Amino acid sequence: MSGDLERETSELLRDLVRLNTVNPPGNERPAQELLAGMLRDAGFEIDLLGRTDERPNLVARLRGSGDGPTLCLLSHVDTVLADADAWQRDPWSGDVVDGELWGRGAQDMKSQTAAEVAAAVALTRSGWRPAHGELLIVSVVDEETGGDEGAIWLTENHPDAVRCDLLLNEGAGTVFNYGDDRFYGVSVAEKGVFRFEVKTDGVAGHASIPALGQNALLKMVPLLQALGERRTTLDVTDPPLALLAGLGLPVDGDPAGAVATLREADPGLAAVVEAMLGVTFAPTQISASEKINVIPSQARLQVDCRMPPGMAEEQVLGRIHEVLDGHDGYAIEVFETKVGNASPLESPLMDALRGWITREDPQARVVPTMIPAFTDSRTFRAAFPDCVAYGFFPQRKMDLHEMWALVHSHDERIAVADLGFAARCYRDVTKELLGG
Ligand SMILES: [Zn+2]
């Protein structure tokens, strides 16, 4: 029967890819109607809840006979845009070529939507119902532009419809190698965002006689250099410590040393792990004089800063001043923050995922990861503080490096075998956690 599940998941993904949900504008209703119809026929209670008619969120519920946890399989059905000219194939074809299904959303994340829904339908068709607790299938709109009409709107306006104890979402799960070992990451945490502006002041003057002015742009140079070159004291949290331990790197109070060892073997992986261990700064935008012949009296530098979960604003500001220590004549203004967020490293959900990988891919191990970006897990963790939310979509044909090159890029595609792999995972883990 496993072959059936793979085929059904692949056909559903093809149908979803063919429904263009590029956001903006999203236009997710046809995709949500397709999923709602399948889940309704399978015996789920269906709610389509949205701020507007064109963009409903789908909530499908299957109640069990006894008390127990609510398990939510979450995904989003909108995608980023696709520049068809840059693709080798039509981004909305859903074509299967050499065992890979092509199209926008094949990785991020209609594949997971398809696997979650196909698994749920296959379970109920066989007569399964939760023995305890309940199963929720939730597919939201509007993730790619922040979730104002999706996860945020849904958890604020219909919290009772989507309240859950255990949640599986996007964020990790693609296999990667380190040394002779294979690993599947489970995303347990997300870094926060702390975007700020650095301002320097000078005195305007005619550019033909530079010495008569004070150039604010030149005052920015040492600050820019410090932000680019210096490193802050690490702010170490449990997920990267557990990840390093899982990779077999002795941390022993010296995470920087463990990262240095990792860098010798795999610089790319080391860069990712290092970003999990502390506050990072990426200066990305700068502005100064508006005229070529006027020495600027003010310069402004925008910095995209990310911090590990659990850090308060004061602590992050402390790290900024640490990096800029020894310099003066600048001011800091914070203009956008999002807190980092995390779930416990250990839980019945982690046990189930670890057990499943151990059975399916005995050579491999499961490790926790922290992602530097944010997903809808952030919104669910904030709305339901007791909810254990993980990012996990297992893939083993394509590895992490291959996958990252395709997400939000051209020629996005996925191995059909991995669609079956992921759907079996969701089917088996659901049964294990809800019984029946
Ligand atoms: Zn996504």
Coordinates of C-alpha atoms and ligand atoms in Angstrom, one line a residue:
M1 CA 0.0 0.0 0.0
S2 CA 3.0 2.3 0.4
G3 CA 3.2 2.7 -3.3
D4 CA -0.4 4.0 -3.3
L5 CA 0.4 6.6 -0.8
E6 CA 3.4 7.9 -2.8
R7 CA 1.3 8.0 -6.0
E8 CA -1.6 9.8 -4.2
T9 CA 0.7 12.3 -2.6
S10 CA 2.4 13.0 -6.0
E11 CA -0.9 13.5 -7.8
L12 CA -2.2 15.8 -5.1
L13 CA 1.1 17.9 -5.3
R14 CA 0.7 18.0 -9.1
D15 CA -2.8 19.4 -8.7
L16 CA -1.8 21.9 -6.1
V17 CA 1.2 23.1 -8.2
R18 CA -1.2 23.7 -11.1
L19 CA -3.3 26.0 -9.0
N20 CA -1.2 29.2 -9.0
T21 CA -1.0 30.6 -5.5
V22 CA 1.8 33.2 -5.9
N23 CA 1.5 35.6 -3.0
P24 CA 0.7 38.4 -3.6
P25 CA -2.2 38.1 -4.4
G26 CA -2.3 34.5 -3.1
N27 CA -5.7 33.5 -4.5
E28 CA -5.6 30.4 -2.4
R29 CA -9.3 29.5 -2.5
P30 CA -9.3 26.9 -5.3
A31 CA -6.4 25.0 -3.6
Q32 CA -8.2 25.1 -0.2
E33 CA -11.4 23.9 -1.8
L34 CA -9.6 21.0 -3.4
L35 CA -8.1 20.0 0.0
A36 CA -11.4 20.6 1.8
G37 CA -13.3 18.3 -0.6
M38 CA -10.8 15.4 -0.1
L39 CA -10.8 15.8 3.7
R40 CA -14.6 16.2 3.9
D41 CA -15.1 13.0 1.9
A42 CA -12.7 11.2 4.3
G43 CA -14.8 12.1 7.3
F44 CA -13.2 15.3 8.6
E45 CA -15.2 18.3 9.9
I46 CA -14.3 21.2 7.7
D47 CA -14.0 24.9 8.4
L48 CA -12.9 27.5 5.8
L49 CA -12.1 30.6 7.8
G50 CA -10.7 33.8 6.3
R51 CA -10.6 37.5 6.5
T52 CA -11.7 37.6 2.9
D53 CA -13.6 35.2 0.7
E54 CA -10.7 34.7 -1.7
R55 CA -8.2 33.6 1.0
P56 CA -9.7 31.1 3.4
N57 CA -7.7 29.1 5.8
L58 CA -8.6 25.4 6.0
V59 CA -9.2 23.7 9.3
A60 CA -10.1 20.0 9.2
R61 CA -10.8 18.1 12.4
L62 CA -11.1 14.4 13.2
R63 CA -12.2 13.7 16.7
G64 CA -11.2 10.7 18.7
S65 CA -13.2 8.7 21.2
G66 CA -11.1 9.5 24.3
D67 CA -9.3 12.4 25.8
G68 CA -5.8 13.1 24.5
P69 CA -3.5 15.5 22.7
T70 CA -4.5 17.5 19.7
L71 CA -2.0 16.9 16.9
C72 CA -1.9 19.5 14.2
L73 CA -0.3 19.0 10.8
L74 CA 0.2 22.5 9.5
S75 CA 1.3 23.9 6.2
H76 CA 0.8 26.9 3.9
V77 CA -0.5 26.8 0.4
D78 CA 0.7 30.2 -0.9
T79 CA 4.1 30.4 -2.7
V80 CA 6.6 33.1 -3.7
L81 CA 6.6 34.2 -7.3
A82 CA 8.3 32.4 -10.1
D83 CA 10.1 34.0 -13.1
A84 CA 9.1 31.5 -15.8
D85 CA 11.8 32.7 -18.2
A86 CA 14.5 31.5 -15.7
W87 CA 13.0 28.0 -15.4
Q88 CA 13.7 25.0 -17.6
R89 CA 10.1 24.0 -17.3
D90 CA 6.8 25.7 -16.7
P91 CA 6.7 26.6 -12.9
W92 CA 3.0 25.6 -12.8
S93 CA 3.2 22.3 -14.7
G94 CA 3.6 19.8 -12.0
D95 CA 5.5 17.6 -14.6
V96 CA 7.2 14.5 -13.3
V97 CA 10.6 14.0 -15.1
D98 CA 13.2 11.4 -14.0
G99 CA 11.4 10.8 -10.8
E100 CA 11.1 14.5 -9.8
L101 CA 8.0 16.6 -9.7
W102 CA 8.6 20.2 -10.9
G103 CA 6.9 23.4 -9.9
R104 CA 6.7 26.4 -7.6
G105 CA 5.8 25.0 -4.2
A106 CA 7.3 21.6 -4.8
Q107 CA 9.6 22.3 -1.8
D108 CA 8.1 25.3 -0.1
M109 CA 5.7 23.8 0.8
K110 CA 2.9 22.3 -1.2
S111 CA 4.8 19.0 -1.0
Q112 CA 4.2 19.0 2.8
T113 CA 0.6 20.0 2.4
A114 CA 0.1 17.1 -0.1
A115 CA 1.9 14.6 2.2
E116 CA -0.1 15.7 5.3
V117 CA -3.5 15.5 3.5
A118 CA -2.7 12.3 1.6
A119 CA -1.6 10.6 4.9
A120 CA -4.8 11.8 6.7
V121 CA -7.0 10.6 3.9
A122 CA -5.3 7.2 3.7
L123 CA -5.6 6.7 7.4
T124 CA -9.3 7.5 7.6
R125 CA -10.1 5.5 4.4
S126 CA -8.8 2.4 6.1
G127 CA -11.3 3.1 9.0
W128 CA -8.8 4.6 11.4
R129 CA -10.0 7.1 14.0
P130 CA -7.9 8.6 16.9
A131 CA -8.3 6.4 20.0
H132 CA -7.5 9.5 22.1
G133 CA -7.1 13.1 21.3
E134 CA -7.8 14.5 17.8
L135 CA -6.1 15.2 14.5
L136 CA -6.2 18.6 12.9
I137 CA -5.1 19.3 9.4
V138 CA -4.6 23.0 8.9
S139 CA -3.5 24.7 5.7
V140 CA -3.1 28.4 5.9
V141 CA -2.8 31.3 3.4
D142 CA -0.4 34.2 3.3
E143 CA 2.7 32.8 4.9
E144 CA 5.1 34.2 2.4
T145 CA 4.3 37.8 3.2
G146 CA 4.1 37.4 7.0
G147 CA 0.8 35.6 7.8
D148 CA -1.5 38.6 8.5
E149 CA -4.3 36.8 6.7
G150 CA -3.1 33.3 7.6
A151 CA -1.7 32.0 10.8
I152 CA -1.8 35.3 12.6
W153 CA -5.4 36.1 11.6
L154 CA -6.5 32.5 12.4
T155 CA -4.9 32.2 15.8
E156 CA -6.2 35.7 16.8
N157 CA -9.8 35.3 15.5
H158 CA -10.4 31.6 15.9
P159 CA -8.0 30.3 18.6
D160 CA -10.4 27.5 19.6
A161 CA -10.5 26.1 16.1
V162 CA -6.7 25.6 15.9
R163 CA -5.6 25.2 19.5
C164 CA -3.2 22.2 19.6
D165 CA -0.7 20.4 21.8
L166 CA 1.6 19.0 19.2
L167 CA 2.3 20.6 15.8
L168 CA 4.3 19.6 12.7
N169 CA 5.2 22.4 10.3
E170 CA 8.0 23.3 7.8
G171 CA 11.5 24.2 8.8
A172 CA 13.8 21.1 8.6
G173 CA 14.0 17.4 7.9
T174 CA 16.1 17.1 4.7
V175 CA 19.0 14.7 5.2
F176 CA 22.5 16.0 5.5
N177 CA 25.9 14.3 5.9
Y178 CA 28.6 15.1 8.3
G179 CA 31.7 12.8 8.2
D180 CA 30.4 9.3 7.5
D181 CA 27.1 9.9 9.2
R182 CA 23.6 11.0 8.0
F183 CA 21.4 13.3 9.9
Y184 CA 17.8 14.6 9.8
G185 CA 17.2 17.9 11.5
V186 CA 14.1 18.7 13.5
S187 CA 13.6 22.4 13.8
V188 CA 12.8 23.2 17.4
A189 CA 13.6 26.9 17.5
E190 CA 13.7 30.1 15.4
K191 CA 15.9 33.1 15.8
G192 CA 14.3 36.5 16.4
V193 CA 14.7 39.6 14.2
F194 CA 16.1 42.9 15.6
R195 CA 16.5 45.4 12.7
F196 CA 18.1 48.7 13.6
E197 CA 19.6 51.8 12.0
V198 CA 23.0 53.3 12.8
K199 CA 23.1 57.1 12.4
T200 CA 26.1 59.4 12.1
D201 CA 26.1 63.1 12.0
G202 CA 28.4 65.6 10.3
V203 CA 28.4 69.0 8.8
A204 CA 27.3 69.7 5.2
G205 CA 29.6 71.5 2.8
H206 CA 30.5 71.8 -0.8
A207 CA 32.1 68.6 -2.1
S208 CA 34.7 70.6 -3.9
I209 CA 36.4 71.5 -0.7
P210 CA 36.1 68.4 1.5
A211 CA 38.1 69.7 4.5
L212 CA 35.5 72.5 5.1
G213 CA 32.7 69.9 5.9
Q214 CA 32.5 66.9 8.2
N215 CA 31.5 63.9 6.1
A216 CA 28.9 61.7 8.0
L217 CA 29.4 58.9 5.5
L218 CA 33.1 58.6 6.3
K219 CA 32.3 58.4 10.0
M220 CA 30.3 55.3 9.1
V221 CA 33.3 53.5 7.8
P222 CA 34.8 52.2 11.1
L223 CA 31.3 51.3 12.3
L224 CA 30.6 49.3 9.2
Q225 CA 33.9 47.6 9.4
A226 CA 33.3 46.6 13.1
L227 CA 29.9 45.2 12.3
G228 CA 31.3 43.2 9.5
E229 CA 34.5 41.9 11.2
R230 CA 34.0 41.6 14.9
R231 CA 32.1 38.8 16.7
T232 CA 30.0 39.2 19.8
T233 CA 30.2 37.1 22.9
L234 CA 28.1 33.9 22.1
D235 CA 24.6 33.6 23.5
V236 CA 24.4 29.9 23.6
T237 CA 21.0 28.1 23.9
D238 CA 20.2 24.4 24.2
P239 CA 19.3 23.6 20.5
P240 CA 22.7 24.3 19.0
L241 CA 24.4 22.6 22.0
A242 CA 22.3 19.5 21.4
L243 CA 23.0 19.7 17.6
L244 CA 26.8 19.9 18.2
A245 CA 26.6 17.0 20.6
G246 CA 24.6 15.0 18.1
L247 CA 27.2 15.7 15.4
G248 CA 29.8 14.2 17.7
L249 CA 31.6 17.4 18.4
P250 CA 32.7 17.8 22.0
V251 CA 31.3 21.2 23.3
D252 CA 32.7 21.0 26.8
G253 CA 32.1 24.7 27.6
D254 CA 33.8 25.8 24.4
P255 CA 31.1 26.0 21.6
A256 CA 33.4 28.2 19.6
G257 CA 36.1 25.5 19.6
A258 CA 33.5 22.9 18.5
V259 CA 32.5 25.2 15.6
A260 CA 36.2 25.7 14.6
T261 CA 36.5 21.9 14.4
L262 CA 33.4 21.7 12.3
R263 CA 34.6 24.4 10.0
E264 CA 37.7 22.4 9.1
A265 CA 35.4 19.6 7.9
D266 CA 32.5 21.5 6.5
P267 CA 32.7 25.3 6.3
G268 CA 29.1 25.6 5.0
L269 CA 27.6 23.7 7.9
A270 CA 29.8 25.5 10.4
A271 CA 28.5 28.9 9.1
V272 CA 24.9 27.7 9.8
V273 CA 25.7 26.4 13.2
E274 CA 27.7 29.5 14.2
A275 CA 24.7 31.7 13.3
M276 CA 22.6 29.6 15.8
L277 CA 25.1 30.4 18.7
G278 CA 24.7 34.1 19.0
V279 CA 23.6 37.5 17.7
T280 CA 24.5 38.2 14.0
F281 CA 24.7 41.5 12.1
A282 CA 24.3 42.0 8.4
P283 CA 24.6 45.6 7.2
T284 CA 22.4 45.7 4.1
Q285 CA 21.4 49.2 3.2
I286 CA 23.1 52.7 3.5
S287 CA 22.1 56.2 2.5
A288 CA 23.8 59.6 2.9
S289 CA 23.8 62.7 0.7
E290 CA 21.1 63.1 -1.9
K291 CA 23.4 65.2 -4.2
I292 CA 26.7 64.2 -5.7
N293 CA 28.3 67.6 -4.8
V294 CA 27.0 67.9 -1.2
I295 CA 29.0 66.5 1.7
P296 CA 26.4 64.6 3.8
S297 CA 25.5 65.9 7.2
Q298 CA 23.9 62.6 8.1
A299 CA 24.4 59.0 7.1
R300 CA 22.1 56.0 7.9
L301 CA 23.0 52.4 7.8
Q302 CA 20.3 49.6 8.1
V303 CA 21.4 46.4 9.8
D304 CA 19.5 43.1 9.7
C305 CA 20.3 41.6 13.1
R306 CA 19.1 38.2 14.4
M307 CA 19.2 36.9 17.9
P308 CA 18.7 33.5 19.6
P309 CA 15.4 32.9 21.4
G310 CA 15.1 34.1 24.9
M311 CA 17.0 37.4 24.5
A312 CA 15.5 40.6 25.7
E313 CA 15.9 43.9 23.8
E314 CA 18.4 45.2 26.4
Q315 CA 20.7 42.2 25.9
V316 CA 20.7 42.6 22.1
L317 CA 21.4 46.3 22.5
G318 CA 24.3 45.3 24.7
R319 CA 25.7 43.1 21.9
I320 CA 25.4 45.9 19.4
H321 CA 27.4 48.2 21.7
E322 CA 29.9 45.4 22.4
V323 CA 30.7 45.2 18.7
L324 CA 30.9 49.0 18.3
D325 CA 32.9 49.4 21.4
G326 CA 35.7 52.0 21.1
H327 CA 33.7 54.0 18.6
D328 CA 31.5 57.0 19.3
G329 CA 29.5 59.6 17.4
Y330 CA 26.7 57.3 16.4
A331 CA 23.1 56.7 17.5
I332 CA 21.1 53.4 17.3
E333 CA 17.4 53.3 16.4
V334 CA 15.6 50.0 16.4
F335 CA 12.7 49.8 13.9
E336 CA 11.6 46.2 13.7
T337 CA 11.7 43.3 16.2
K338 CA 10.3 39.8 16.3
V339 CA 11.1 37.6 19.3
G340 CA 12.9 34.3 18.8
N341 CA 10.9 31.3 19.8
A342 CA 11.4 27.7 20.7
S343 CA 9.8 24.4 21.8
P344 CA 11.3 21.9 24.2
L345 CA 14.0 19.6 22.8
E346 CA 12.3 16.5 24.2
S347 CA 8.6 15.6 23.9
P348 CA 6.4 12.6 22.8
L349 CA 6.5 14.2 19.3
M350 CA 10.3 14.1 19.2
D351 CA 10.3 10.5 20.4
A352 CA 7.9 9.6 17.6
L353 CA 10.0 11.3 14.9
R354 CA 13.2 9.8 16.2
G355 CA 11.7 6.4 16.4
W356 CA 10.3 6.6 12.9
I357 CA 13.7 7.7 11.4
T358 CA 15.4 4.9 13.3
R359 CA 13.1 2.3 11.7
E360 CA 13.1 3.8 8.2
D361 CA 16.8 4.8 7.9
P362 CA 18.7 2.9 10.6
Q363 CA 22.1 4.5 9.7
A364 CA 20.8 8.0 10.3
R365 CA 20.2 10.0 13.4
V366 CA 17.8 12.8 14.3
V367 CA 19.3 16.1 15.6
P368 CA 17.6 19.4 16.7
T369 CA 18.2 22.5 14.7
M370 CA 17.4 26.2 15.0
I371 CA 16.4 28.1 11.9
P372 CA 17.6 31.7 11.3
A373 CA 14.3 32.7 9.7
F374 CA 10.8 32.4 10.9
T375 CA 7.8 30.3 10.0
D376 CA 4.2 30.0 11.1
S377 CA 5.5 28.0 14.1
R378 CA 6.4 31.3 15.7
T379 CA 2.7 32.3 15.6
F380 CA 1.4 29.0 17.0
R381 CA 4.0 29.0 19.8
A382 CA 3.0 32.5 20.8
A383 CA -0.7 31.8 20.7
F384 CA -0.5 28.5 22.5
P385 CA 2.5 28.6 24.9
D386 CA 2.2 24.9 25.8
C387 CA 2.1 23.7 22.2
V388 CA 5.2 21.7 21.1
A389 CA 5.9 22.8 17.5
Y390 CA 8.5 21.3 15.3
G391 CA 9.6 21.8 11.7
F392 CA 10.0 18.4 10.0
F393 CA 9.5 17.2 6.4
P394 CA 11.8 14.2 5.8
Q395 CA 13.6 14.0 2.5
R396 CA 16.5 11.6 1.7
K397 CA 16.8 11.5 -2.1
M398 CA 17.8 15.2 -2.2
D399 CA 20.1 16.4 0.5
L400 CA 20.1 19.8 2.3
H401 CA 22.5 21.6 0.0
E402 CA 20.5 20.6 -3.1
M403 CA 17.3 21.5 -1.5
W404 CA 18.4 25.0 -0.3
A405 CA 19.5 25.8 -3.9
L406 CA 15.9 25.3 -5.1
V407 CA 13.8 27.0 -2.4
H408 CA 12.4 30.4 -3.6
S409 CA 14.7 29.8 -6.7
H410 CA 14.1 28.6 -10.2
D411 CA 13.7 24.9 -11.2
E412 CA 12.1 24.0 -7.8
R413 CA 11.4 20.3 -7.7
I414 CA 11.2 17.3 -5.4
A415 CA 11.9 13.6 -5.6
V416 CA 8.6 11.7 -5.9
A417 CA 10.1 9.0 -3.6
D418 CA 10.5 11.6 -0.9
L419 CA 6.8 12.5 -1.2
G420 CA 6.0 8.9 -0.2
F421 CA 8.7 9.0 2.4
A422 CA 7.2 12.1 4.1
A423 CA 3.6 10.9 3.8
R424 CA 4.4 7.6 5.4
C425 CA 6.1 9.5 8.2
Y426 CA 3.0 11.6 8.9
R427 CA 0.7 8.6 8.7
D428 CA 2.8 6.5 11.1
V429 CA 3.6 9.3 13.6
T430 CA -0.1 10.3 13.7
K431 CA -1.1 6.7 14.5
E432 CA 1.5 6.4 17.1
L433 CA 0.6 9.6 18.9
L434 CA -3.2 9.3 18.7
G435 CA -3.5 5.5 19.0
G436 CA -6.3 3.7 17.3
Ligands
ZN1 ZN 7.3 28.0 3.5

